[in-house]
Structure formats: C-alpha cells, structure tokens
Short mmCIF file of C-alpha atoms in Angstrom, two decimals:
data_model
loop_
_atom_site.label_atom_id
_atom_site.label_comp_id
_atom_site.label_asym_id
_atom_site.label_seq_id
_atom_site.Cartn_x
_atom_site.Cartn_y
_atom_site.Cartn_z
CA MET A 1 -0.11 0.00 0.06
CA ARG A 2 1.46 3.46 -0.95
CA ILE A 3 1.15 6.21 1.46
CA GLY A 4 0.58 9.57 0.85
CA ILE A 5 -0.79 13.28 1.96
CA GLY A 6 -4.09 15.07 0.63
CA LEU A 7 -3.37 18.90 0.54
CA ASP A 8 -6.84 20.60 1.02
CA TYR A 9 -7.94 23.34 -1.44
CA SER A 10 -8.05 26.02 1.80
CA GLY A 11 -5.69 26.95 4.55
CA GLY A 12 -2.00 27.48 4.40
CA PHE A 13 -0.42 26.32 1.18
CA HIS A 14 3.19 27.34 2.02
CA ASP A 15 3.08 25.54 5.20
CA ALA A 16 1.68 22.46 3.64
CA VAL A 17 4.49 22.58 1.07
CA GLU A 18 7.00 22.67 3.86
CA ARG A 19 5.26 19.57 5.27
CA VAL A 20 5.35 17.67 2.03
CA VAL A 21 9.07 18.47 1.72
CA ALA A 22 9.72 17.19 5.11
CA LEU A 23 7.36 13.88 4.67
CA GLU A 24 9.34 13.47 1.16
CA LYS A 25 12.16 12.64 3.31
CA ALA A 26 10.25 10.61 5.53
CA GLY A 27 9.20 8.20 2.63
CA ILE A 28 5.66 9.07 1.54
CA ASP A 29 4.86 8.18 -2.16
CA ILE A 30 2.48 10.77 -3.37
CA ALA A 31 0.89 14.20 -2.70
CA VAL A 32 -2.45 15.21 -3.95
CA VAL A 33 -3.73 18.81 -4.49
CA ALA A 34 -7.48 19.29 -4.36
CA GLU A 35 -9.61 21.82 -6.32
CA ALA A 36 -12.84 23.23 -5.77
CA TYR A 37 -13.60 26.95 -5.22
CA ALA A 38 -10.55 28.06 -3.74
CA PHE A 39 -7.04 28.58 -5.40
CA ASP A 40 -6.42 26.43 -8.54
CA ALA A 41 -4.42 23.36 -8.00
CA ILE A 42 -2.35 23.93 -11.04
CA SER A 43 -0.46 26.53 -9.79
CA GLN A 44 0.06 24.81 -6.51
CA LEU A 45 1.15 21.57 -8.16
CA GLY A 46 3.64 23.39 -10.09
CA TYR A 47 5.04 25.32 -6.89
CA LEU A 48 5.22 21.68 -5.39
CA ALA A 49 6.99 20.17 -8.53
CA ALA A 50 9.69 22.92 -7.86
CA ARG A 51 10.12 22.03 -4.26
CA THR A 52 10.40 18.27 -4.53
CA THR A 53 12.45 15.88 -6.17
CA SER A 54 11.24 12.23 -5.85
CA VAL A 55 7.43 12.34 -4.62
CA GLU A 56 4.65 11.74 -7.05
CA LEU A 57 2.22 14.74 -7.48
CA ALA A 58 -1.37 14.61 -8.38
CA SER A 59 -4.47 16.36 -8.96
CA GLY A 60 -7.29 15.38 -6.69
CA VAL A 61 -9.51 16.48 -8.71
CA LEU A 62 -9.62 18.67 -11.56
CA PRO A 63 -13.38 19.33 -12.47
CA ILE A 64 -13.95 18.30 -16.26
CA TYR A 65 -16.35 21.09 -17.14
CA ILE A 66 -14.13 24.08 -16.32
CA ARG A 67 -11.17 23.22 -18.70
CA THR A 68 -11.22 21.91 -22.40
CA PRO A 69 -10.20 18.55 -22.94
CA SER A 70 -7.07 19.74 -24.65
CA LEU A 71 -6.45 22.18 -22.14
CA LEU A 72 -6.29 19.37 -19.31
CA ALA A 73 -3.81 17.46 -21.71
CA MET A 74 -1.83 20.37 -22.02
CA THR A 75 -1.60 21.11 -18.34
CA ALA A 76 -0.92 17.42 -17.37
CA ALA A 77 1.87 17.31 -19.84
CA GLY A 78 3.27 20.64 -18.52
CA LEU A 79 3.09 19.30 -15.07
CA ASP A 80 4.61 16.11 -16.09
CA TYR A 81 7.62 18.06 -17.70
CA VAL A 82 8.31 20.11 -14.72
CA SER A 83 8.25 17.30 -12.33
CA ASN A 84 10.31 14.91 -14.57
CA GLY A 85 7.58 12.47 -15.03
CA ARG A 86 5.86 12.36 -11.46
CA PHE A 87 2.46 13.83 -12.26
CA HIS A 88 -0.61 11.77 -12.05
CA LEU A 89 -3.76 13.39 -13.59
CA GLY A 90 -7.01 13.25 -11.43
CA ILE A 91 -10.22 14.12 -12.84
CA GLY A 92 -13.85 14.27 -11.96
CA THR A 93 -17.15 15.79 -12.30
CA SER A 94 -16.99 17.76 -8.89
CA GLY A 95 -21.07 18.41 -8.39
CA PRO A 96 -23.67 20.60 -9.42
CA GLN A 97 -23.01 23.09 -6.69
CA VAL A 98 -19.30 23.99 -7.87
CA ILE A 99 -19.69 23.80 -11.61
CA GLU A 100 -23.04 25.93 -11.88
CA GLY A 101 -22.85 27.78 -8.57
CA PHE A 102 -19.55 29.11 -8.90
CA HIS A 103 -18.64 28.48 -12.55
CA GLY A 104 -21.98 28.96 -14.22
CA VAL A 105 -21.20 26.07 -16.43
CA GLU A 106 -23.82 23.52 -17.01
CA PHE A 107 -23.26 20.27 -15.42
CA ASP A 108 -24.52 17.64 -17.80
CA ALA A 109 -23.62 14.23 -19.46
CA PRO A 110 -20.94 13.31 -16.91
CA LEU A 111 -20.25 9.94 -18.03
CA GLY A 112 -20.11 10.61 -21.74
CA ARG A 113 -17.92 13.54 -21.26
CA THR A 114 -15.32 12.00 -19.06
CA ARG A 115 -15.15 9.01 -21.58
CA GLU A 116 -14.36 11.38 -24.46
CA ILE A 117 -11.96 13.68 -22.40
CA VAL A 118 -9.78 10.56 -21.62
CA ASP A 119 -9.66 9.64 -25.12
CA ILE A 120 -8.84 13.05 -26.28
CA CYS A 121 -6.12 13.55 -23.42
CA ARG A 122 -4.41 10.05 -24.57
CA GLN A 123 -4.39 11.40 -28.10
CA VAL A 124 -2.86 14.74 -27.30
CA TRP A 125 0.02 12.80 -25.35
CA ARG A 126 0.77 10.47 -28.18
CA ARG A 127 1.17 13.47 -30.20
CA GLU A 128 -1.40 12.77 -32.88
CA ARG A 129 -3.45 15.26 -34.95
CA VAL A 130 -6.20 15.74 -32.51
CA ASN A 131 -9.31 14.38 -34.55
CA TYR A 132 -11.98 13.67 -32.23
CA PRO A 133 -15.75 13.56 -33.70
CA GLY A 134 -17.18 13.16 -30.24
CA LYS A 135 -20.95 13.63 -28.98
CA HIS A 136 -19.77 16.33 -26.54
CA TYR A 137 -16.37 17.56 -27.95
CA GLN A 138 -15.82 17.82 -31.70
CA ILE A 139 -12.01 18.50 -32.61
CA PRO A 140 -11.46 20.33 -34.96
CA LEU A 141 -14.96 21.95 -35.28
CA PRO A 142 -17.05 20.75 -38.18
CA PRO A 143 -17.44 23.50 -40.76
CA GLU A 144 -20.92 24.20 -40.08
CA ARG A 145 -19.66 25.38 -36.17
CA GLY A 146 -16.17 26.91 -37.14
CA THR A 147 -14.59 28.79 -39.77
CA GLY A 148 -14.87 25.99 -42.16
CA LEU A 149 -10.64 25.64 -41.95
CA GLY A 150 -11.32 22.00 -40.20
CA LYS A 151 -7.47 21.30 -39.65
CA SER A 152 -6.49 19.48 -36.53
CA LEU A 153 -3.53 20.31 -34.49
CA GLN A 154 -1.00 18.17 -32.56
CA LEU A 155 0.96 19.12 -29.24
CA ILE A 156 4.24 21.22 -30.12
CA ASN A 157 6.18 19.61 -27.30
CA HIS A 158 7.16 16.12 -26.71
CA PRO A 159 5.68 14.92 -23.67
CA VAL A 160 7.75 13.32 -21.03
CA ARG A 161 5.24 10.34 -21.22
CA GLU A 162 2.91 9.50 -23.88
CA ARG A 163 0.59 7.76 -21.13
CA ILE A 164 0.36 9.84 -18.04
CA PRO A 165 -1.84 8.11 -15.22
CA ILE A 166 -5.42 9.27 -15.10
CA SER A 167 -7.68 8.78 -12.11
CA ILE A 168 -11.02 9.71 -11.97
CA ALA A 169 -12.97 10.58 -8.91
CA ALA A 170 -16.33 8.49 -9.15
CA LEU A 171 -19.39 7.70 -6.68
CA GLY A 172 -22.27 6.48 -8.64
CA PRO A 173 -22.29 2.96 -10.23
CA LYS A 174 -21.99 3.92 -13.77
CA ASN A 175 -19.38 6.35 -13.19
CA VAL A 176 -17.38 3.84 -10.95
CA GLU A 177 -17.82 1.07 -13.50
CA LEU A 178 -16.44 3.75 -16.45
CA THR A 179 -13.47 4.25 -14.22
CA ALA A 180 -12.71 0.61 -13.87
CA GLU A 181 -12.73 0.45 -17.54
CA ILE A 182 -10.85 3.24 -18.68
CA ALA A 183 -8.71 4.59 -15.94
CA GLU A 184 -5.43 3.93 -14.21
CA GLY A 185 -6.80 5.09 -10.64
CA TRP A 186 -9.95 5.30 -8.63
CA GLN A 187 -10.46 8.20 -6.26
CA PRO A 188 -13.77 7.60 -4.21
CA ALA A 189 -14.83 10.13 -1.81
CA PHE A 190 -15.54 9.04 1.99
CA PHE A 191 -14.75 5.39 1.36
CA TYR A 192 -16.04 3.19 3.98
CA PRO A 193 -14.09 -0.13 3.75
CA GLU A 194 -16.58 -2.52 5.22
CA LYS A 195 -19.28 -1.05 3.10
CA ALA A 196 -17.30 -0.68 -0.08
CA ASP A 197 -18.04 -4.04 -1.83
CA SER A 198 -21.85 -4.03 -1.09
CA VAL A 199 -21.79 -0.35 -2.51
CA TRP A 200 -19.33 -0.38 -5.37
CA GLY A 201 -18.34 -4.05 -5.93
CA GLU A 202 -20.65 -5.01 -8.80
CA ALA A 203 -19.71 -1.92 -10.59
CA LEU A 204 -16.00 -2.52 -10.24
CA ALA A 205 -16.23 -5.80 -11.35
CA ALA A 206 -18.41 -4.75 -14.63
CA GLY A 207 -15.77 -1.92 -15.33
CA ALA A 208 -12.84 -4.52 -14.82
CA ALA A 209 -14.33 -7.12 -17.42
CA LYS A 210 -13.86 -4.60 -20.00
CA ARG A 211 -10.77 -3.12 -18.91
CA ASP A 212 -7.49 -3.23 -21.28
CA ALA A 213 -4.93 -5.16 -19.69
CA THR A 214 -2.48 -2.46 -20.54
CA LEU A 215 -3.84 -0.21 -18.23
CA GLY A 216 -2.78 -2.65 -15.12
CA PRO A 217 -4.46 -3.10 -12.03
CA LEU A 218 -6.74 -0.39 -10.84
CA ASP A 219 -5.29 2.12 -8.20
CA VAL A 220 -7.69 2.49 -5.44
CA MET A 221 -6.82 6.02 -3.92
CA VAL A 222 -8.43 6.57 -0.94
CA GLY A 223 -8.43 9.72 1.15
CA THR A 224 -8.86 9.84 4.87
CA SER A 225 -8.27 11.74 8.03
CA LEU A 226 -5.44 10.76 10.41
CA ALA A 227 -4.74 11.09 14.06
CA ILE A 228 -2.69 8.54 15.90
CA GLY A 229 -2.62 8.28 19.73
CA ASP A 230 -3.96 7.50 23.01
CA ASN A 231 -5.63 10.73 23.50
CA VAL A 232 -7.17 11.91 19.99
CA ALA A 233 -10.55 10.97 20.07
CA ASP A 234 -11.71 14.29 20.14
CA ARG A 235 -10.46 14.66 16.44
CA LEU A 236 -13.16 12.75 15.34
CA ALA A 237 -15.17 16.18 15.91
CA TRP A 238 -12.79 17.81 14.11
CA THR A 239 -13.55 16.22 10.71
CA LYS A 240 -17.07 16.42 10.98
CA PRO A 241 -17.68 20.10 9.54
CA GLN A 242 -16.20 18.84 6.08
CA LEU A 243 -18.89 15.64 6.20
CA ALA A 244 -21.63 18.17 6.98
CA LEU A 245 -20.69 20.43 4.19
CA TYR A 246 -20.69 17.54 1.80
CA LEU A 247 -23.73 15.70 2.92
CA GLY A 248 -25.86 18.79 3.43
CA GLY A 249 -24.43 21.64 1.14
CA MET A 250 -23.00 20.26 -1.90
CA GLY A 251 -26.01 20.22 -4.06
CA ALA A 252 -29.73 20.43 -3.94
CA LYS A 253 -31.91 17.70 -2.85
CA GLY A 254 -31.70 14.85 -4.83
CA ARG A 255 -28.57 16.15 -6.59
CA ASN A 256 -26.23 15.78 -3.89
CA PHE A 257 -23.81 12.59 -4.70
CA TYR A 258 -22.44 12.63 -1.25
CA HIS A 259 -25.79 12.44 0.29
CA SER A 260 -26.52 9.55 -1.96
CA LEU A 261 -23.45 7.81 -0.84
CA ALA A 262 -24.30 8.14 2.93
CA THR A 263 -27.55 6.59 1.97
CA ARG A 264 -26.28 3.65 0.54
CA TYR A 265 -23.93 3.24 3.59
CA GLY A 266 -27.17 2.83 5.68
CA HIS A 267 -27.07 6.16 7.02
CA GLY A 268 -30.05 7.77 4.82
CA ASP A 269 -31.91 9.12 7.74
CA VAL A 270 -28.89 10.90 9.20
CA ALA A 271 -27.85 12.19 5.85
CA ASP A 272 -31.42 13.45 5.37
CA ARG A 273 -31.36 15.46 8.78
CA ILE A 274 -27.90 16.82 7.91
CA GLN A 275 -29.00 18.17 4.71
CA GLU A 276 -32.08 19.26 6.08
CA LEU A 277 -30.56 21.26 8.64
CA TYR A 278 -27.78 22.64 6.41
CA LEU A 279 -30.03 23.91 3.73
CA ALA A 280 -31.80 25.76 6.32
CA GLY A 281 -28.79 27.25 7.63
CA ARG A 282 -28.48 25.53 10.84
CA LYS A 283 -24.76 24.52 10.11
CA ARG A 284 -23.68 24.24 13.71
CA GLU A 285 -26.69 21.41 14.10
CA ALA A 286 -25.95 19.88 11.20
CA VAL A 287 -22.33 19.26 12.00
CA GLU A 288 -23.45 18.19 15.41
CA ALA A 289 -26.00 15.52 13.53
CA VAL A 290 -23.02 13.56 12.03
CA PRO A 291 -22.38 10.31 14.14
CA ASP A 292 -19.16 9.04 15.30
CA GLU A 293 -19.78 5.57 13.62
CA LEU A 294 -19.50 7.30 10.23
CA VAL A 295 -16.66 9.58 11.16
CA ARG A 296 -14.64 6.46 12.60
CA GLY A 297 -15.58 4.26 9.76
CA ILE A 298 -14.14 6.44 6.94
CA SER A 299 -10.84 7.63 9.15
CA LEU A 300 -7.86 6.76 10.73
CA ILE A 301 -8.29 8.33 14.12
CA GLY A 302 -7.33 6.56 17.31
CA PRO A 303 -4.67 4.34 19.03
CA ARG A 304 -1.75 2.98 17.23
CA GLY A 305 -3.12 -0.50 17.61
CA PHE A 306 -6.29 0.63 16.23
CA ILE A 307 -4.86 1.97 13.39
CA ALA A 308 -2.78 -0.97 12.61
CA GLU A 309 -6.19 -3.00 12.34
CA ARG A 310 -8.08 -0.40 10.35
CA LEU A 311 -4.82 -0.26 7.74
CA ALA A 312 -5.59 -4.11 7.13
CA VAL A 313 -9.22 -3.66 7.08
CA PHE A 314 -8.47 -0.78 4.18
CA ALA A 315 -5.97 -2.85 2.42
CA ALA A 316 -8.54 -6.07 2.19
CA ALA A 317 -11.15 -3.63 0.81
CA GLY A 318 -8.51 -3.10 -2.12
CA VAL A 319 -7.26 0.07 -1.44
CA THR A 320 -3.77 0.61 -2.82
CA THR A 321 -2.88 4.48 -2.17
CA LEU A 322 -3.90 5.76 1.01
CA LEU A 323 -3.95 9.53 0.79
CA VAL A 324 -3.99 11.01 4.49
CA ARG A 325 -5.08 14.48 5.75
CA PRO A 326 -3.49 14.63 9.59
CA VAL A 327 -5.97 16.04 11.75
CA THR A 328 -4.10 18.68 13.46
CA THR A 329 -2.94 22.43 13.50
CA ASP A 330 0.49 21.54 14.56
CA SER A 331 2.78 20.80 11.62
CA ALA A 332 5.50 18.58 13.71
CA GLU A 333 2.68 16.53 14.90
CA ALA A 334 1.15 16.21 11.35
CA VAL A 335 4.53 14.75 10.25
CA ARG A 336 4.77 12.36 13.15
CA PHE A 337 1.32 11.06 12.62
CA VAL A 338 2.18 10.14 8.98
CA GLU A 339 5.73 8.84 10.26
CA GLU A 340 3.79 6.38 12.38
CA LEU A 341 1.48 5.56 9.71
CA LEU A 342 4.60 4.63 7.38
CA ALA A 343 5.84 2.58 10.03
CA LEU A 344 2.49 0.62 10.40
CA ARG A 345 1.58 0.13 6.65
CA PRO A 346 1.27 -3.43 5.16
CA SER A 347 4.20 -4.54 3.29
#
C-alpha cells in the first residue's frame, strides 16, 4: 500500500508545502492537491514540483467542466515535464453546486464527457493530430460550427510520457464502472471499507471485465483523516464540519452525490437530517448531527493498535493508495502522524 498526503484546497498552502518536503524525506509516495472553489490546483502543483524531487504529484481532482479536454492534456503534460515524469492527472465531475454555482457552467452528461476527455487526453499525449468527432467534443470543429478551416493540430512539445496516469473521482455505479474500465486510478470520496463491496463491488467488476490489460490493475486511491495516539478521540469532531458540508451543502435535494453515498452506506436518515439542517442555514446543528460511527468508519483516528487494524481492513477492501489528511494544527504533529503510519503500513 502506498501512503501519500492530501492537501486541502483551503488553508495555508506554504505551510503544507513545507510539510510535503519533510514527508518526502520520511518516505511518502505521493502528494495530491485538491481543487474546488479556492485557489486553483495547477499553480500549487507547479510550486510543489519545484520544491520536491521524488514524490509523485497528483490532482485530486480537476473538475472536467471548466477546462477543455485539450487544455487538461496540455496542463498534465506541462506538470509532468516540470516534475520530471512525476505527475498523475486526477479528474472528476465535482458537483452541480460548484460547477453551476461557482463557474456558471451547465452540469450535464458526466459519463459521456468523462470518456471523451480521457480519449482526447491520450491522443494529445501521443502527439497525434487531434481528431475527435465525439458527441460532446468535436475537434476540430466541423465547418457548420466553425470557420470551415477544419484543420487539426498536434501538441508542439514532446511530452515526457505518452501515457500519463489518469484517475477519476467517481461515486455513482455507472461512473465507477466507467472508471474501472478506462482509468489507471479511482479516487472515491468518504471510502468506508466494510461497506465498499456492497456499494461498488458490482460496478467495479463490470468495469474490470471491459478493461484493457495494458492499463494494469486499478489503483484505488482513498483519502482519509489521520490522527494516531491514545488521546485523539476528540479529533473525530474535527472532521465533522467537512462531512456536514458535503452531505448537506454540496447540491440540492436529489442532486447531492455525497448524500446518496451516505444513504447507500445505510445512513440515509442521518444524511436527510444533515441536509435539512444545512440547507436551512443551521450549520452547527448539521455538524452535530454527524454520527461518530460514520466518521470512525471512514477515518484513521485512534490508538496505534487500532490504526494498524484499520489499515489491514482498508487493504483487504482493495485500497492500494492511502491519501491522508492529518487532523491537527501542528505541523510537527502532522509529520509525526504520517511517520507512524508509514511504520504501520502493510508490506
């Protein structure tokens, strides 16, 4: 199991980079930068590339609706170049709240767009002339929609790699099936290992049955909160505001993927209550409504022995990359948590 760190899209990025530099020396495998509606992830990944030498870097994730497929490919190739072949492109749909509420872009056809974007990115990285007559993306534009020139272009630069690994953030069954079919990696949110097979097992198997063998095994990249010690039970509460935000505020009723996931985990009544409170502006009550059981199931918070047991459970559920977010405001403690986790990880 690989161990990495997830960098939040808010907070002190300079401090986070210093933490990554220290953790690179300690032996982490990958650092992932999120993007939502704070600073963009690309500028921060470029800065990380300049400050590190060996740790892999990834986006976790870039929303597909706000960049063209060719721009995603160019960006990934550029980051792969400045990092000397260490970049991993993480993409996802995000959700209607961010895409429509912040960017003003219609949230439509997530499955079809994702498949076409992956195809186009790989075409760009192979330095082929981009010629893609897709349903959602037509490159070059046909004469009736463009100037009539109809001339395709290829990437000027030679990428470090013609196949940059792609991971997809996916929660719904159809999107998970697509991910298991076409991507190198999968980034599920709020992964509950004991419930993962019942929620996603069928979709993963269906996608794997159509998977090209050259992609290799699917890298299951799971993010989780981390605090190790005999007196860290209070850190469970520290993670509840994020859960309340996602279950309650990331989408309207009926269009919140995280709420749907909690429901499939068997916490439908709780998710309904959190959403009701959050959308009514009663955010503190929404946070208080998040159950310890749910937080504990998706986190690594507890004594050393408990963490070792949970690591084995995550590994048994198929997790191959663990992306941790230390639950602390102290940089030294954050590094210590990750160092202890590295010592505990399954071989």
